[in-house]
mmCIF file of C-alpha atoms in Angstrom:
data_model
loop_
_atom_site.group_PDB
_atom_site.id
_atom_site.type_symbol
_atom_site.label_atom_id
_atom_site.label_comp_id
_atom_site.label_asym_id
_atom_site.label_seq_id
_atom_site.Cartn_x
_atom_site.Cartn_y
_atom_site.Cartn_z
ATOM 1 C CA UNK A 1 -22.274 -10.120 13.451
ATOM 2 C CA UNK A 2 -20.959 -7.441 11.089
ATOM 3 C CA UNK A 3 -18.305 -6.511 13.677
ATOM 4 C CA UNK A 4 -16.713 -9.948 13.486
ATOM 5 C CA UNK A 5 -16.654 -9.860 9.686
ATOM 6 C CA UNK A 6 -15.026 -6.427 9.741
ATOM 7 C CA UNK A 7 -12.399 -7.607 12.247
ATOM 8 C CA UNK A 8 -11.359 -10.356 9.846
ATOM 9 C CA UNK A 9 -11.284 -7.947 6.890
ATOM 10 C CA UNK A 10 -9.148 -5.471 8.822
ATOM 11 C CA UNK A 11 -6.767 -8.145 10.122
ATOM 12 C CA UNK A 12 -6.104 -9.581 6.654
ATOM 13 C CA UNK A 13 -5.806 -6.110 5.077
ATOM 14 C CA UNK A 14 -3.333 -4.999 7.759
ATOM 15 C CA UNK A 15 -1.276 -8.160 7.299
ATOM 16 C CA UNK A 16 -1.088 -7.449 3.559
ATOM 17 C CA UNK A 17 -0.173 -3.775 4.052
ATOM 18 C CA UNK A 18 2.518 -4.735 6.574
ATOM 19 C CA UNK A 19 3.814 -7.395 4.148
ATOM 20 C CA UNK A 20 3.172 -10.297 6.498
ATOM 21 C CA UNK A 21 0.880 -12.053 3.980
ATOM 22 C CA UNK A 22 2.460 -12.797 0.629
ATOM 23 C CA UNK A 23 0.671 -12.849 -2.756
ATOM 24 C CA UNK A 24 -0.720 -16.299 -3.487
ATOM 25 C CA UNK A 25 -1.023 -17.321 0.191
ATOM 26 C CA UNK A 26 -3.962 -19.682 0.741
ATOM 27 C CA UNK A 27 -6.539 -18.338 3.209
ATOM 28 C CA UNK A 28 -8.127 -21.475 4.676
ATOM 29 C CA UNK A 29 -11.666 -20.755 5.887
ATOM 30 C CA UNK A 30 -11.618 -23.175 8.828
ATOM 31 C CA UNK A 31 -8.250 -21.951 10.080
ATOM 32 C CA UNK A 32 -9.412 -18.318 9.982
ATOM 33 C CA UNK A 33 -12.668 -19.314 11.702
ATOM 34 C CA UNK A 34 -10.654 -20.985 14.491
ATOM 35 C CA UNK A 35 -8.371 -17.960 14.900
ATOM 36 C CA UNK A 36 -11.281 -15.537 15.274
ATOM 37 C CA UNK A 37 -13.640 -18.049 16.936
ATOM 38 C CA UNK A 38 -16.431 -17.388 14.460
ATOM 39 C CA UNK A 39 -18.397 -19.441 11.956
ATOM 40 C CA UNK A 40 -17.119 -20.181 8.472
ATOM 41 C CA UNK A 41 -20.099 -18.213 7.168
ATOM 42 C CA UNK A 42 -18.654 -15.013 8.659
ATOM 43 C CA UNK A 43 -15.207 -15.856 7.296
ATOM 44 C CA UNK A 44 -16.757 -16.338 3.860
ATOM 45 C CA UNK A 45 -18.424 -12.915 4.105
ATOM 46 C CA UNK A 46 -15.070 -11.333 4.955
ATOM 47 C CA UNK A 47 -13.321 -13.091 2.073
ATOM 48 C CA UNK A 48 -16.056 -11.969 -0.315
ATOM 49 C CA UNK A 49 -15.540 -8.360 0.781
ATOM 50 C CA UNK A 50 -11.764 -8.671 0.343
ATOM 51 C CA UNK A 51 -12.387 -10.128 -3.108
ATOM 52 C CA UNK A 52 -14.448 -7.053 -4.032
ATOM 53 C CA UNK A 53 -11.510 -4.939 -2.776
ATOM 54 C CA UNK A 54 -9.168 -6.887 -5.133
ATOM 55 C CA UNK A 55 -7.034 -8.136 -2.234
ATOM 56 C CA UNK A 56 -8.239 -11.756 -2.359
ATOM 57 C CA UNK A 57 -8.964 -14.102 -5.253
ATOM 58 C CA UNK A 58 -11.727 -16.696 -4.866
ATOM 59 C CA UNK A 59 -11.198 -19.838 -6.934
ATOM 60 C CA UNK A 60 -13.947 -22.470 -7.380
ATOM 61 C CA UNK A 61 -13.113 -25.758 -5.646
ATOM 62 C CA UNK A 62 -9.771 -24.338 -4.470
ATOM 63 C CA UNK A 63 -10.713 -21.606 -2.011
ATOM 64 C CA UNK A 64 -9.396 -18.122 -1.256
ATOM 65 C CA UNK A 65 -5.906 -16.803 -1.912
ATOM 66 C CA UNK A 66 -4.157 -13.477 -1.406
ATOM 67 C CA UNK A 67 -4.393 -11.822 -4.824
ATOM 68 C CA UNK A 68 -1.534 -11.824 -7.326
ATOM 69 C CA UNK A 69 -1.940 -8.566 -9.302
ATOM 70 C CA UNK A 70 -1.058 -8.579 -12.993
ATOM 71 C CA UNK A 71 1.549 -6.235 -14.492
ATOM 72 C CA UNK A 72 -1.190 -4.252 -16.232
ATOM 73 C CA UNK A 73 -3.147 -3.903 -12.985
ATOM 74 C CA UNK A 74 0.028 -2.721 -11.233
ATOM 75 C CA UNK A 75 0.572 0.007 -13.825
ATOM 76 C CA UNK A 76 -3.068 1.095 -13.616
ATOM 77 C CA UNK A 77 -3.016 1.302 -9.804
ATOM 78 C CA UNK A 78 0.001 3.607 -9.827
ATOM 79 C CA UNK A 79 -1.467 5.685 -12.653
ATOM 80 C CA UNK A 80 -4.657 6.271 -10.640
ATOM 81 C CA UNK A 81 -2.664 7.041 -7.492
ATOM 82 C CA UNK A 82 -0.679 9.635 -9.402
ATOM 83 C CA UNK A 83 -3.823 11.401 -10.609
ATOM 84 C CA UNK A 84 -5.627 11.187 -7.279
ATOM 85 C CA UNK A 85 -2.788 12.220 -4.976
ATOM 86 C CA UNK A 86 -1.633 15.082 -7.192
ATOM 87 C CA UNK A 87 -5.125 16.611 -7.103
ATOM 88 C CA UNK A 88 -5.313 15.935 -3.357
ATOM 89 C CA UNK A 89 -2.108 17.881 -2.688
ATOM 90 C CA UNK A 90 -3.186 20.857 -4.798
ATOM 91 C CA UNK A 91 -6.323 21.152 -2.702
ATOM 92 C CA UNK A 92 -4.552 20.532 0.603
ATOM 93 C CA UNK A 93 -1.942 23.230 -0.039
ATOM 94 C CA UNK A 94 -4.725 25.809 -0.192
ATOM 95 C CA UNK A 95 -6.262 24.920 3.176
ATOM 96 C CA UNK A 96 -3.712 23.145 5.401
ATOM 97 C CA UNK A 97 -3.451 24.531 8.944
ATOM 98 C CA UNK A 98 -0.522 24.835 11.363
ATOM 99 C CA UNK A 99 -1.928 22.116 13.678
ATOM 100 C CA UNK A 100 -2.142 19.796 10.645
ATOM 101 C CA UNK A 101 1.494 20.547 9.791
ATOM 102 C CA UNK A 102 2.414 19.704 13.397
ATOM 103 C CA UNK A 103 0.464 16.442 13.109
ATOM 104 C CA UNK A 104 2.374 15.550 9.944
ATOM 105 C CA UNK A 105 5.686 16.328 11.659
ATOM 106 C CA UNK A 106 4.730 13.986 14.511
ATOM 107 C CA UNK A 107 3.891 11.266 11.977
ATOM 108 C CA UNK A 108 7.266 11.787 10.275
ATOM 109 C CA UNK A 109 8.992 11.287 13.637
ATOM 110 C CA UNK A 110 7.179 7.962 14.076
ATOM 111 C CA UNK A 111 8.290 6.944 10.566
ATOM 112 C CA UNK A 112 11.882 7.936 11.332
ATOM 113 C CA UNK A 113 11.950 5.891 14.537
ATOM 114 C CA UNK A 114 10.443 2.815 12.855
ATOM 115 C CA UNK A 115 12.971 3.005 9.999
ATOM 116 C CA UNK A 116 15.867 3.430 12.460
ATOM 117 C CA UNK A 117 14.924 0.354 14.517
ATOM 118 C CA UNK A 118 14.283 -1.717 11.349
ATOM 119 C CA UNK A 119 10.666 -2.366 12.366
ATOM 120 C CA UNK A 120 9.565 -3.653 8.957
ATOM 121 C CA UNK A 121 5.812 -4.119 9.623
ATOM 122 C CA UNK A 122 5.633 -0.859 11.607
ATOM 123 C CA UNK A 123 7.495 1.274 9.108
ATOM 124 C CA UNK A 124 5.558 -0.217 6.180
ATOM 125 C CA UNK A 125 2.251 0.645 7.860
ATOM 126 C CA UNK A 126 3.403 4.158 8.817
ATOM 127 C CA UNK A 127 4.749 4.940 5.339
ATOM 128 C CA UNK A 128 1.403 3.942 3.805
ATOM 129 C CA UNK A 129 -0.553 5.755 6.537
ATOM 130 C CA UNK A 130 1.216 9.022 5.643
ATOM 131 C CA UNK A 131 -0.834 9.171 2.449
ATOM 132 C CA UNK A 132 -4.023 8.418 4.400
ATOM 133 C CA UNK A 133 -3.244 11.205 6.899
ATOM 134 C CA UNK A 134 -3.023 13.650 3.976
ATOM 135 C CA UNK A 135 -6.356 12.450 2.560
ATOM 136 C CA UNK A 136 -8.183 12.698 5.901
ATOM 137 C CA UNK A 137 -6.980 16.275 6.385
ATOM 138 C CA UNK A 138 -9.315 17.251 3.552
ATOM 139 C CA UNK A 139 -12.258 15.722 5.421
ATOM 140 C CA UNK A 140 -13.304 13.749 2.350
ATOM 141 C CA UNK A 141 -14.177 10.191 3.395
ATOM 142 C CA UNK A 142 -14.814 9.052 -0.189
ATOM 143 C CA UNK A 143 -11.286 10.128 -1.111
ATOM 144 C CA UNK A 144 -9.890 8.417 2.004
ATOM 145 C CA UNK A 145 -11.693 5.146 1.156
ATOM 146 C CA UNK A 146 -10.485 5.209 -2.461
ATOM 147 C CA UNK A 147 -6.915 5.865 -1.395
ATOM 148 C CA UNK A 148 -7.017 3.155 1.282
ATOM 149 C CA UNK A 149 -8.017 0.641 -1.396
ATOM 150 C CA UNK A 150 -5.231 1.790 -3.737
ATOM 151 C CA UNK A 151 -2.591 1.729 -0.983
ATOM 152 C CA UNK A 152 -3.501 -1.835 0.032
ATOM 153 C CA UNK A 153 -3.245 -2.932 -3.584
ATOM 154 C CA UNK A 154 0.072 -1.055 -3.906
ATOM 155 C CA UNK A 155 1.457 -3.078 -0.994
ATOM 156 C CA UNK A 156 0.508 -6.323 -2.724
ATOM 157 C CA UNK A 157 2.059 -5.114 -5.967
ATOM 158 C CA UNK A 158 5.316 -4.187 -4.200
ATOM 159 C CA UNK A 159 5.487 -7.703 -2.753
ATOM 160 C CA UNK A 160 4.574 -9.364 -6.041
ATOM 161 C CA UNK A 161 7.121 -7.476 -8.128
ATOM 162 C CA UNK A 162 9.956 -7.245 -5.596
ATOM 163 C CA UNK A 163 10.139 -3.502 -5.028
ATOM 164 C CA UNK A 164 13.668 -2.254 -4.355
ATOM 165 C CA UNK A 165 12.379 1.148 -3.207
ATOM 166 C CA UNK A 166 13.892 1.628 0.243
ATOM 167 C CA UNK A 167 11.963 2.668 3.328
ATOM 168 C CA UNK A 168 14.558 5.369 3.989
ATOM 169 C CA UNK A 169 14.009 6.817 0.515
ATOM 170 C CA UNK A 170 10.248 6.943 1.084
ATOM 171 C CA UNK A 171 10.719 8.602 4.460
ATOM 172 C CA UNK A 172 13.004 11.250 2.930
ATOM 173 C CA UNK A 173 10.379 11.902 0.244
ATOM 174 C CA UNK A 174 7.716 12.398 2.911
ATOM 175 C CA UNK A 175 9.876 14.961 4.740
ATOM 176 C CA UNK A 176 10.311 16.997 1.550
ATOM 177 C CA UNK A 177 6.562 16.804 0.883
ATOM 178 C CA UNK A 178 5.719 18.202 4.320
ATOM 179 C CA UNK A 179 8.293 20.975 3.828
ATOM 180 C CA UNK A 180 6.507 21.971 0.593
ATOM 181 C CA UNK A 181 3.094 21.823 2.286
ATOM 182 C CA UNK A 182 4.341 24.025 5.118
ATOM 183 C CA UNK A 183 5.388 26.620 2.526
ATOM 184 C CA UNK A 184 1.993 26.221 0.787
ATOM 185 C CA UNK A 185 3.990 25.545 -2.404
ATOM 186 C CA UNK A 186 1.463 23.514 -4.400
ATOM 187 C CA UNK A 187 3.658 23.207 -7.477
ATOM 188 C CA UNK A 188 6.591 21.790 -5.495
ATOM 189 C CA UNK A 189 4.328 19.467 -3.462
ATOM 190 C CA UNK A 190 2.699 18.009 -6.576
ATOM 191 C CA UNK A 191 6.072 17.588 -8.297
ATOM 192 C CA UNK A 192 7.486 15.783 -5.243
ATOM 193 C CA UNK A 193 4.469 13.468 -4.999
ATOM 194 C CA UNK A 194 4.692 12.663 -8.714
ATOM 195 C CA UNK A 195 8.402 11.885 -8.335
ATOM 196 C CA UNK A 196 7.742 9.792 -5.222
ATOM 197 C CA UNK A 197 5.049 7.604 -6.814
ATOM 198 C CA UNK A 198 7.004 7.333 -10.083
ATOM 199 C CA UNK A 199 10.093 6.238 -8.142
ATOM 200 C CA UNK A 200 8.164 3.506 -6.309
ATOM 201 C CA UNK A 201 6.740 2.238 -9.604
ATOM 202 C CA UNK A 202 10.109 2.468 -11.369
ATOM 203 C CA UNK A 203 11.667 0.211 -8.743
ATOM 204 C CA UNK A 204 9.150 -2.554 -9.396
ATOM 205 C CA UNK A 205 10.183 -5.367 -11.715
ATOM 206 C CA UNK A 206 7.318 -4.852 -14.171
ATOM 207 C CA UNK A 207 9.351 -5.787 -17.238
ATOM 208 C CA UNK A 208 10.652 -9.268 -16.463
ATOM 209 C CA UNK A 209 13.062 -10.530 -19.118
ATOM 210 C CA UNK A 210 12.529 -14.002 -20.531
ATOM 211 C CA UNK A 211 15.512 -16.140 -19.535
ATOM 212 C CA UNK A 212 17.911 -17.456 -22.130
ATOM 213 C CA UNK A 213 17.335 -21.225 -22.197
ATOM 214 C CA UNK A 214 21.008 -21.841 -22.916
ATOM 215 C CA UNK A 215 21.941 -20.009 -19.724
ATOM 216 C CA UNK A 216 19.207 -21.625 -17.653
ATOM 217 C CA UNK A 217 19.779 -25.210 -18.815
ATOM 218 C CA UNK A 218 23.569 -25.182 -19.213
ATOM 219 C CA UNK A 219 25.148 -27.825 -16.909
ATOM 220 C CA UNK A 220 26.793 -26.334 -13.806
ATOM 221 C CA UNK A 221 30.004 -28.346 -14.382
#
């Protein structure tokens, strides 16, 4: 039943992307099996796939947990995204069509509406999907798969390190990116994407300061 396994993988991935599953959450096999009305064997297959995708950690004798990415992994994920998406935009600027621009404008409208109604899961999914829409416009499924993996891991990282990057800021960045694509201005599009990804990374707390014990342990009164 590969379909059942894939349904579980997609459900857990979507919950992570939409920030409904927090890093470190225990994923109990029997509970998942009951939810999807499948055997624990199929659940185990799904968890193994998610482990290969770096979204789940499997611990002997303890079970499966939503992954907790390290600071170094977080930096590496954003570094790879920067390289991949910059090259993607250069190529897309040379071949994007008017119907594709219209499709991007429609996606931006969906983003805008989700941000306005404070639909946190919806806007989170749409803001991530924007990058996937760009990748699919090139017709390169390998690129789309790579980016999907990186975006899912980015969502986990943003949860883990308390991103302060606002949804409105991301939406504004996306509007400027589409404007540059419409003008076929590759240099501006790449610069905007670099600034966008750098801004998201900059707003992560990747340099936690060690607390001063005197401050932490000082009596309140």
